[in-house]
Coordinates of C-alpha atoms and ligand atoms in Angstrom, one line a residue:
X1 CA 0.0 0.0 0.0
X2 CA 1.2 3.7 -0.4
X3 CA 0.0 6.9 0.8
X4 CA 1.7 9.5 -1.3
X5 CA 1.8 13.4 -0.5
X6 CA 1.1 13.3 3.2
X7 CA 1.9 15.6 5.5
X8 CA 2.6 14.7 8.9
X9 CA 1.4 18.0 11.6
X10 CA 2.4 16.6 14.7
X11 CA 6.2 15.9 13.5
X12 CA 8.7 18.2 14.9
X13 CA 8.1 21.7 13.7
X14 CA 11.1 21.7 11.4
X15 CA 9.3 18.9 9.5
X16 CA 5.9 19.8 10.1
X17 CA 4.2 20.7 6.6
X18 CA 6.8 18.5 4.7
X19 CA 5.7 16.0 2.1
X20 CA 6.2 12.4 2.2
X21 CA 5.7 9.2 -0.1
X22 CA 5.1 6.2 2.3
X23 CA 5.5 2.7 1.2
X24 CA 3.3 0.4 3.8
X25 CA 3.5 -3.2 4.1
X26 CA 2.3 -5.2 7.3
X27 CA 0.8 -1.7 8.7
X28 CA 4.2 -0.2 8.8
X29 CA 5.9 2.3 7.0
X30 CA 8.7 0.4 5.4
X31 CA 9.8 3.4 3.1
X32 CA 9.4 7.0 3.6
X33 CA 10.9 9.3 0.9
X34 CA 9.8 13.4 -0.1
X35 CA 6.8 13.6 -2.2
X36 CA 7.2 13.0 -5.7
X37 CA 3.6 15.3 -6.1
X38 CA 2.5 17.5 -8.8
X39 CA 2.5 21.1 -8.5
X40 CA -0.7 22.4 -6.5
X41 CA -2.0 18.8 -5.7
X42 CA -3.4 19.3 -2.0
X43 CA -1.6 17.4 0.4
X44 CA -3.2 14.2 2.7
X45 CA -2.8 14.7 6.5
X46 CA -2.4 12.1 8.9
X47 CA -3.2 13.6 12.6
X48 CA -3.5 11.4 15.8
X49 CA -7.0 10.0 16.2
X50 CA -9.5 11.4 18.7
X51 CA -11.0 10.2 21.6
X52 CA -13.6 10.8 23.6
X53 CA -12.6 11.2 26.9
X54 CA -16.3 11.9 28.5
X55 CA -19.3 10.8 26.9
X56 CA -22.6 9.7 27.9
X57 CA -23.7 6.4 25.4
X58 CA -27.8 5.7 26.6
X59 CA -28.5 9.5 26.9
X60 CA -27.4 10.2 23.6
X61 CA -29.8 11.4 20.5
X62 CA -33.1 10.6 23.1
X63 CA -34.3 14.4 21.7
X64 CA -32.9 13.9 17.9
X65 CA -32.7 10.2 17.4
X66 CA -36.4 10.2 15.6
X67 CA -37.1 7.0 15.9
X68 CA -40.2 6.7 17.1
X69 CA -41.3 6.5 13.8
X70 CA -41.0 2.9 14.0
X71 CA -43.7 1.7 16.9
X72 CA -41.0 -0.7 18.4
X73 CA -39.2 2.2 19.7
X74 CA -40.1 4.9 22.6
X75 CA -41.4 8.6 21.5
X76 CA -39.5 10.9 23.5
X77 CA -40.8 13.9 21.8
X78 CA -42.6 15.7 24.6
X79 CA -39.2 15.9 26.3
X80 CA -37.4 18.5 24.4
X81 CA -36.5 21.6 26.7
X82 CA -39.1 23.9 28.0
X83 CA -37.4 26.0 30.3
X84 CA -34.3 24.6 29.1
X85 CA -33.1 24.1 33.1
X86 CA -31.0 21.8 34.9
X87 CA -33.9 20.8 36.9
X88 CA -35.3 20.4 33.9
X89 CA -32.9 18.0 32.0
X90 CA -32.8 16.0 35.4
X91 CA -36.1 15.2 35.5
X92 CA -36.7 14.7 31.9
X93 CA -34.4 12.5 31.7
X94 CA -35.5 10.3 34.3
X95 CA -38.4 10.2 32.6
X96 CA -36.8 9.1 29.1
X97 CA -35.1 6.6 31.4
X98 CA -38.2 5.1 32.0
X99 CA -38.9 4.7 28.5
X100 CA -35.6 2.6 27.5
X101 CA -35.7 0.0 25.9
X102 CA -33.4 -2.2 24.7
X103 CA -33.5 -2.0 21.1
X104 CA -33.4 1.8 21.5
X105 CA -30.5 1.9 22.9
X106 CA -28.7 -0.6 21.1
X107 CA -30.1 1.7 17.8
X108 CA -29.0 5.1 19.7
X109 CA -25.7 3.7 20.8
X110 CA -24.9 2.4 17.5
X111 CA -25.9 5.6 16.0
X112 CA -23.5 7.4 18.4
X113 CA -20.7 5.4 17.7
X114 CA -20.3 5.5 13.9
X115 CA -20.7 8.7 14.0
X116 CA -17.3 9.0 16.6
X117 CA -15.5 6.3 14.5
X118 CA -16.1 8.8 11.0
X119 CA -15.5 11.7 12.8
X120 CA -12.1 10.1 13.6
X121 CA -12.6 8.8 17.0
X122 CA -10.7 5.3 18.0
X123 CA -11.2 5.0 21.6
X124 CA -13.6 6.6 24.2
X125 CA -15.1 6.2 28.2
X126 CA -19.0 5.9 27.1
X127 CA -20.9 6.2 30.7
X128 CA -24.2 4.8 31.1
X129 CA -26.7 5.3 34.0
X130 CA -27.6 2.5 36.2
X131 CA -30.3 3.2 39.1
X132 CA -33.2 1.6 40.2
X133 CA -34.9 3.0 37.2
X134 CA -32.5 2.0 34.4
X135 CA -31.6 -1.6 36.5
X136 CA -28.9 -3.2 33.9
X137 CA -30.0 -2.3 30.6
X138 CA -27.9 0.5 29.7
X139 CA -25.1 -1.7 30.9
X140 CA -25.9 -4.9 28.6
X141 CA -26.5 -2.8 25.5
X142 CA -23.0 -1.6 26.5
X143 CA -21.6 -4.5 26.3
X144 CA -22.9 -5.8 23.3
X145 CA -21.9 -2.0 21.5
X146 CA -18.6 -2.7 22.8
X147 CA -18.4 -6.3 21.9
X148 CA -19.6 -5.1 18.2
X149 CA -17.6 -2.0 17.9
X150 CA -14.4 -3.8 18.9
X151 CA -12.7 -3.6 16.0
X152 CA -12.9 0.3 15.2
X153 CA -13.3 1.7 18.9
X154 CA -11.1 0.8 21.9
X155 CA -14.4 1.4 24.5
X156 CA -14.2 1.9 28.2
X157 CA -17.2 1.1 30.3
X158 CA -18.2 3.7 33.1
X159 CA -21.0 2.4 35.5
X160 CA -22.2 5.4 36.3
X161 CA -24.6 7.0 38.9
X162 CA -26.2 10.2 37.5
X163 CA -28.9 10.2 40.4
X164 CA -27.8 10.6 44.3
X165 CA -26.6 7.4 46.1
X166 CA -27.3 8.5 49.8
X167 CA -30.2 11.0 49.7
X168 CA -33.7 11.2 48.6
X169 CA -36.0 8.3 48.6
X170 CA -34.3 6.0 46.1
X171 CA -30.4 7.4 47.1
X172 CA -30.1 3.9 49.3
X173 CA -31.9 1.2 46.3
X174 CA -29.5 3.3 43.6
X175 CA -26.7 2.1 45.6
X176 CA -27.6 -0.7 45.9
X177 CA -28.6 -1.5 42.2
X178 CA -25.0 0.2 41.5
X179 CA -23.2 -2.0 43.7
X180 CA -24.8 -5.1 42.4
X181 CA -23.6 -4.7 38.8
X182 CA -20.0 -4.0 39.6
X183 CA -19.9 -7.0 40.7
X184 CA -22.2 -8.9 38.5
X185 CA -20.7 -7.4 35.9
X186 CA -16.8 -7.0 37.2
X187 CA -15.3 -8.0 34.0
X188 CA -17.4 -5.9 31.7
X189 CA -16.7 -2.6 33.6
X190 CA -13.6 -0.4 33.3
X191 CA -14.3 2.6 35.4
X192 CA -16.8 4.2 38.3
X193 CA -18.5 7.6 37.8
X194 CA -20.9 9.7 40.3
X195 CA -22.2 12.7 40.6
X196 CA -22.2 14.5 44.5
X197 CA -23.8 17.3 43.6
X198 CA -27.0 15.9 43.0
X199 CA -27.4 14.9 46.7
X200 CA -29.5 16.4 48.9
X201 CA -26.6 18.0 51.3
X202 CA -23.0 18.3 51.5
X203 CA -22.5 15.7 53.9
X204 CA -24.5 13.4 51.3
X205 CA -22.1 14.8 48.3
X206 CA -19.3 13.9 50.6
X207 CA -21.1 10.3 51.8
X208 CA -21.1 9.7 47.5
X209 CA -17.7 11.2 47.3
X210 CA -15.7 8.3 50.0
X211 CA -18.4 5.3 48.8
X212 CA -16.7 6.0 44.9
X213 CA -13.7 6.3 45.8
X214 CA -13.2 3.2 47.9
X215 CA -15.6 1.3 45.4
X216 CA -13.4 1.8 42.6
X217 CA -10.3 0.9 44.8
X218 CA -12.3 -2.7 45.3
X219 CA -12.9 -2.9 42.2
X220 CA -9.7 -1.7 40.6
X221 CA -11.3 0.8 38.4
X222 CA -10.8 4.5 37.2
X223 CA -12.6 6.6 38.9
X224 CA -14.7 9.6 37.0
X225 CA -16.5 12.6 39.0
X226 CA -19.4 15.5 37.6
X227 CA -18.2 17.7 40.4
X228 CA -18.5 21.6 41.1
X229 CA -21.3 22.0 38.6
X230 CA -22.0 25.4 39.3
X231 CA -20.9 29.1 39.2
X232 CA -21.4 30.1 42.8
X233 CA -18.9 31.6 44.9
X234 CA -17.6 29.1 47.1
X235 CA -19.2 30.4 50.7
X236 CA -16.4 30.1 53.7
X237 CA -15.8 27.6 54.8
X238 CA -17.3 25.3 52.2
X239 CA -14.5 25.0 49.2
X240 CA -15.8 23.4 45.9
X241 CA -15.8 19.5 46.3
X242 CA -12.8 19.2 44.0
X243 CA -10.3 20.0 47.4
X244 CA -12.5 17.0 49.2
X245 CA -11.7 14.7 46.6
X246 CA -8.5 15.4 47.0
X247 CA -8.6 15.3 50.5
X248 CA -10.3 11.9 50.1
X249 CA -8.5 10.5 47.8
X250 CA -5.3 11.0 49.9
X251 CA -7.3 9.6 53.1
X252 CA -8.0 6.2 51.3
X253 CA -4.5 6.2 50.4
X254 CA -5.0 5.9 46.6
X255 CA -1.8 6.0 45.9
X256 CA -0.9 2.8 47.3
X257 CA -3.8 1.4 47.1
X258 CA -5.2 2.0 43.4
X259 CA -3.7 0.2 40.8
X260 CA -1.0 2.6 39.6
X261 CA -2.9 2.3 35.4
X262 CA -6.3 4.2 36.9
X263 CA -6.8 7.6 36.9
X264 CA -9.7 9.8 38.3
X265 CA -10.8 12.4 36.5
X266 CA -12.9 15.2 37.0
X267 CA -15.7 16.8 34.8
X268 CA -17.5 20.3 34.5
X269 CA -16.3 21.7 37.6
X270 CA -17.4 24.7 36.3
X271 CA -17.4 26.5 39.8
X272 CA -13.5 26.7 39.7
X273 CA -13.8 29.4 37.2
X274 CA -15.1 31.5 39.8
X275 CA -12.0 31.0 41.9
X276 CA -9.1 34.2 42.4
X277 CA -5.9 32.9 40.9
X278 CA -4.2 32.4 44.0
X279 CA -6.9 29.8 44.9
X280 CA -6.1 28.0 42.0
X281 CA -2.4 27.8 42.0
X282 CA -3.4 26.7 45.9
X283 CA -5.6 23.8 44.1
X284 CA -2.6 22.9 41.5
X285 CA 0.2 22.9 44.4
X286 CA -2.2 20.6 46.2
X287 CA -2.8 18.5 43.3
X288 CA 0.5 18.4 42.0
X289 CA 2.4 17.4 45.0
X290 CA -0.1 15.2 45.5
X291 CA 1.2 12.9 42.8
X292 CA -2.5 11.7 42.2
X293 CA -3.3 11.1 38.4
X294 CA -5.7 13.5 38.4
X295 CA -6.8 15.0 35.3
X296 CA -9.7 17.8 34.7
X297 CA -12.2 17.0 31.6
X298 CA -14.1 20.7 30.1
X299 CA -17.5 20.0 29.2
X300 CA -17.8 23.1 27.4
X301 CA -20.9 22.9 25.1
X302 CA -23.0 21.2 28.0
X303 CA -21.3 24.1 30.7
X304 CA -22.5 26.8 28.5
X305 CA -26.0 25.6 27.6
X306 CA -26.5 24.7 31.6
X307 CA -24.7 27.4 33.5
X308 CA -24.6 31.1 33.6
X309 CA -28.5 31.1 33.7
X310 CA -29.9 34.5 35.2
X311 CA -32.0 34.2 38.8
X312 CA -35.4 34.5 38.6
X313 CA -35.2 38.2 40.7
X314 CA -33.0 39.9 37.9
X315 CA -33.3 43.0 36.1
X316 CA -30.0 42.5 33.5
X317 CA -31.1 39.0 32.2
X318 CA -28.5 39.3 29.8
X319 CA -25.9 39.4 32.2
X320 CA -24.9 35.3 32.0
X321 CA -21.4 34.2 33.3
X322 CA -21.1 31.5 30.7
X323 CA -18.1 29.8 32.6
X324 CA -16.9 26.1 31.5
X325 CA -12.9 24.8 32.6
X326 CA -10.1 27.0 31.0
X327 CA -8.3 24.3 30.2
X328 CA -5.6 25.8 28.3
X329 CA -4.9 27.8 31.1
X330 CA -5.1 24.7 33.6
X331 CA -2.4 22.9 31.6
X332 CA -0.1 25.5 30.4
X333 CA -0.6 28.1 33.6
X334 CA -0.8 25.9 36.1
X335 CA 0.7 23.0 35.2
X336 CA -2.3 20.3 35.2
X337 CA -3.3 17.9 33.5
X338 CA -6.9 18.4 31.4
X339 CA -8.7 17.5 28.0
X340 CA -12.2 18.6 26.5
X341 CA -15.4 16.1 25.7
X342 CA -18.2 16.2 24.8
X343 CA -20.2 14.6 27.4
X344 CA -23.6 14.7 25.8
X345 CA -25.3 15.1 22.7
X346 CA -29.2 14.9 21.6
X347 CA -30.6 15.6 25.0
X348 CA -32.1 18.1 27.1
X349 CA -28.2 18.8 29.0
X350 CA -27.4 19.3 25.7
X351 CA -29.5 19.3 22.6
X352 CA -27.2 20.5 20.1
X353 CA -24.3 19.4 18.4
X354 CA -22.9 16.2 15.9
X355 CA -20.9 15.4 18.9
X356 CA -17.3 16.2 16.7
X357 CA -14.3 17.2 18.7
X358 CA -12.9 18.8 16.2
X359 CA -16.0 21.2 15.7
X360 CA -16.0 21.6 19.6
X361 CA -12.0 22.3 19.5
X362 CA -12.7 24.7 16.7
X363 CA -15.2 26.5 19.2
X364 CA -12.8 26.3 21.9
X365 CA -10.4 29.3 19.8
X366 CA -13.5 31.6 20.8
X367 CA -14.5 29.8 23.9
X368 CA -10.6 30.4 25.6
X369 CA -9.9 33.3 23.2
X370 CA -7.0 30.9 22.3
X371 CA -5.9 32.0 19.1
X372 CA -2.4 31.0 18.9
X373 CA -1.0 28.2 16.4
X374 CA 0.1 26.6 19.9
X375 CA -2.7 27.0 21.3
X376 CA -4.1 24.9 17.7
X377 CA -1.8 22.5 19.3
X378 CA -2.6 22.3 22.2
X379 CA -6.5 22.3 21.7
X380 CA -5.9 19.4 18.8
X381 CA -4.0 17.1 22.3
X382 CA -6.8 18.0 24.3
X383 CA -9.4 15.9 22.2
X384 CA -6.9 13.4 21.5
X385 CA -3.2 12.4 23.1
X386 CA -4.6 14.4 26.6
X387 CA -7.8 13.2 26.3
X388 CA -6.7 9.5 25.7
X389 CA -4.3 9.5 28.6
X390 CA -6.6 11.4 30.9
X391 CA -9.1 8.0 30.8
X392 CA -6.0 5.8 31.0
X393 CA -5.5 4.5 27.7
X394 CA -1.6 4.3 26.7
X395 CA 0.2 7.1 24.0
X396 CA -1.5 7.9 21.0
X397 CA -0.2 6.4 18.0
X398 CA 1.1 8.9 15.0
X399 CA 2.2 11.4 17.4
X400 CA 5.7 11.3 16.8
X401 CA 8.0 11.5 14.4
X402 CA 7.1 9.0 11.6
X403 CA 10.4 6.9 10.8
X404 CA 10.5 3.4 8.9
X405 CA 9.4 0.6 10.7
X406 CA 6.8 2.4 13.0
X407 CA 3.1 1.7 12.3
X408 CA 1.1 3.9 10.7
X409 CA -2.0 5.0 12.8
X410 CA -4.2 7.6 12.9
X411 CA -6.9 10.0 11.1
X412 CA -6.0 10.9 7.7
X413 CA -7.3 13.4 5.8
X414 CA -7.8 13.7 2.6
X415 CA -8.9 16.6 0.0
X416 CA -9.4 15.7 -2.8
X417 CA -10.8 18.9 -4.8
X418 CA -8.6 21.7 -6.4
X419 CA -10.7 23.9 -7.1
X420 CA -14.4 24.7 -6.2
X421 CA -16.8 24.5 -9.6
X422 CA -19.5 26.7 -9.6
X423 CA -22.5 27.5 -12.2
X424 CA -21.9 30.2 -14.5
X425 CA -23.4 32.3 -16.9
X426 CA -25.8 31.3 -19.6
X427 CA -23.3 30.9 -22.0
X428 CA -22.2 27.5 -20.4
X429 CA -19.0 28.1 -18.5
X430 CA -17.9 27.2 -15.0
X431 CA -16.5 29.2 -12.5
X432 CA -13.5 27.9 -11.1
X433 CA -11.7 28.9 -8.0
X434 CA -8.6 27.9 -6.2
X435 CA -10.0 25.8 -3.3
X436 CA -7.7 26.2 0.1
X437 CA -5.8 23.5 1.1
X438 CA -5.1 22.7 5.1
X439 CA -1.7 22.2 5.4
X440 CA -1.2 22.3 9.4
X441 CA -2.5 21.5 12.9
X442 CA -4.1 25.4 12.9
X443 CA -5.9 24.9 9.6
X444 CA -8.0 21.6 11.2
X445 CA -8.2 23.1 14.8
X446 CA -9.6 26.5 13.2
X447 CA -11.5 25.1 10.3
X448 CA -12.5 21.2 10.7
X449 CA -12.4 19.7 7.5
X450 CA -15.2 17.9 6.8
X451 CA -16.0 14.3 8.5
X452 CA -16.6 12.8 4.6
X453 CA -12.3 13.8 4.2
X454 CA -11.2 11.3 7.4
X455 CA -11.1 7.9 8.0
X456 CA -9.1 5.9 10.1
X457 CA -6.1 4.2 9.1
X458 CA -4.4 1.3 11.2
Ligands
ZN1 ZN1 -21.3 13.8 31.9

């Protein structure tokens, strides 16, 4: 096989919009010599492949999936957003939990992953609900998605508890429904996700906080938190969660006790953004000399569709903090680690979207102000090499220097058109202009190309 005219953008800068002719055999490049092109003929790029670091796999497309067309699946149409408010999406989704089924989600889940593995995803955490509402279903679909989907997607399972597991009438049957598939399930399951903030107080949140962490020591699994979901300032001497999980985490002696591969990661924590920079560098010292593999996941399109709404008493309701993670700032100011998902698509947390991370890292430019080509780069890791080590998964492959003999992996692009063709006159003739060509990381990370130019070499 040969892939001629490619440009690798990750190389070493020196190298970066070079040309190359690769001879493959046995998925490696057995010979790599410069491009023996034609003037003007757009280049091929092959980028590291995207992952999905936070996703949500039975809650996706419930509001867009349209299938209740055919009678064998549930009509979720009075569910679409009213109010459009947390509250809102809470409790309509509990009620389209009711409604699962399992050929739904088998059809919405299947949906949701071709549509990652053309956008150029290979590996993801898909987190599915179980509670004494769902029981196991979103679980067994899970598995079977996984099971079908091995050969394209590298898929890690997060039993995940969306509703509270020590407060309100069902907290105690939730945990227990919880607990039972971890272990029913042990070999199915890679990681453990909660959410505190949905309980009732903050010595529930912190109740759910301990029972997750020592759970996924048991069960030697990552751990995943939806923590600090909010924009309120912290009130003395309550600190956002985040420096409880820490706290925690240390108490339970992860470290030692964890198996060194997991990692906990933490999502939204959109309440951090309301913190005075010496607060933060006092959460990055904590977290750094910690040594914990912590890693923060931005959730931006569900942060700024959820948070920022105005109170019901004001008079400026156009005034809307629209705060999500800076995550360029976390990694490259204060020294953490952090990635972007997308965490949901289709549904009333968040109804819009194809669920791309490119798209989402091309909104990020405005989102951080982050205009910089290394910024490009850094935004292009975050919804790939960051986001795959943030959920534990090994290097990314392709992100180095290409030499003979390594494999070639990743999401190439190809563009195939010179020029764009357009209608002219009467008289018969075409227009015909130069079409631009994407030669770097900035061009894909400012301008996606679109999802019909990838695919997915390995
Ligand atoms: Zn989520």
């Amino acid at each position: 096989m040969e892939f001629n005219n490619v440009i690798f953008p990750c190389q070493s800068s020196a190298e970066a919009e070079s040309r190359w002719d690769i001879h493959v055999k046995d998925g490696k490049a057995c010979r790599i010599l410069p491009s023996q092109h034609m003037p003007g003929e757009p280049p091929k790029l092959l980028l590291p492949a995207l992952c999905h670091p936070h996703i949500h796999l039975d809650k996706a497309y419930i509001l867009t999936c349209n299938n209740s067309f055919s009678n064998r699946h549930p009509d979720y149409s009075d569910l679409v957003p009213n109010t459009g408010s947390f509250d809102e999406a809470l409790g309509n989704t509990s009620k389209a939990k009711q409604r699962y089924t399992d050929e739904d989600l088998y059809l919405r889940g299947r949906q949701l992953l071709a549509t990652s593995y053309q956008q150029g995803v290979t590996c993801l955490r898909a987190f599915v609900e179980l509670d004494h509402v769902t029981g196991s279903l979103p679980l067994t679909t899970a598995i079977r998605l996984k099971s079908e989907f091995a050969h394209l997607l590298e898929m890690q399972i997060c039993a995940f508890a969306q509703d509270p597991l020590f407060s309100t009438a069902h907290g105690d049957e939730n945990r227990l429904t919880i607990t039972a598939l971890l272990t029913e399930y042990a070999s199915c399951i890679q990681a453990l996700g909660t959410t505190p903030y949905v309980e009732e107080s903050r010595e529930a949140s912190l109740r759910n906080i301990k029972w997750a962490i020592t759970t996924a020591i048991h069960h030697r699994l990552h751990l995943d938190f939806h923590l600090d979901y909010n924009l309120a300032t912290p009130l003395p001497p309550n600190q956002p969660m985040v420096f409880s999980v820490v706290q925690q985490l240390q108490a339970h002696d992860w470290l030692a006790l964890a198996d060194e591969s997991k990692t906990i990661v933490l999502g939204h924590c959109t309440q951090l953004t309301v913190l005075c920079d010496s607060e933060l560098e006092q959460l990055a010292t904590i977290i750094i000399q910690s040594k914990l593999p912590i890693h923060f996941v931005g959730l931006p399109s569900s942060d700024l569709f959820m948070m920022g709404r105005p109170g019901l008493e004001t008079n400026a309701s156009q005034a809307r903090p629209r705060g999500t993670l800076h995550v360029i700032s976390m990694i490259r100011d204060l020294g953490l680690s952090a990635c972007i998902g997308i965490n949901n698509v289709g549904n009333a947390f968040t109804p819009l979207g194809s669920g791309d991370p490119l798209e989402m890292a091309a909104w990020c430019v405005a989102i951080y102000q982050a205009g910089t080509i290394s910024e490009a780069m850094i935004l292009y890791g975050c919804i790939s090499w960051l986001a795959r080590r943030a959920i534990g998964f090994g290097e990314n492959p392709g992100c180095g220097n290409i030499v003979e003999g390594t494999s070639l992996q990743g999401m190439l692009m190809v563009q195939n058109k010179r020029h764009i063709k357009l209608p002219g006159t009467a008289d018969g003739s075409e227009l015909t202009i130069p079409a631009r060509q994407r030669t770097n990381l900035k061009d894909i990370v400012w301008d996606p190309p679109p999802i019909e130019t990838r695919s997915i070499v390995k």
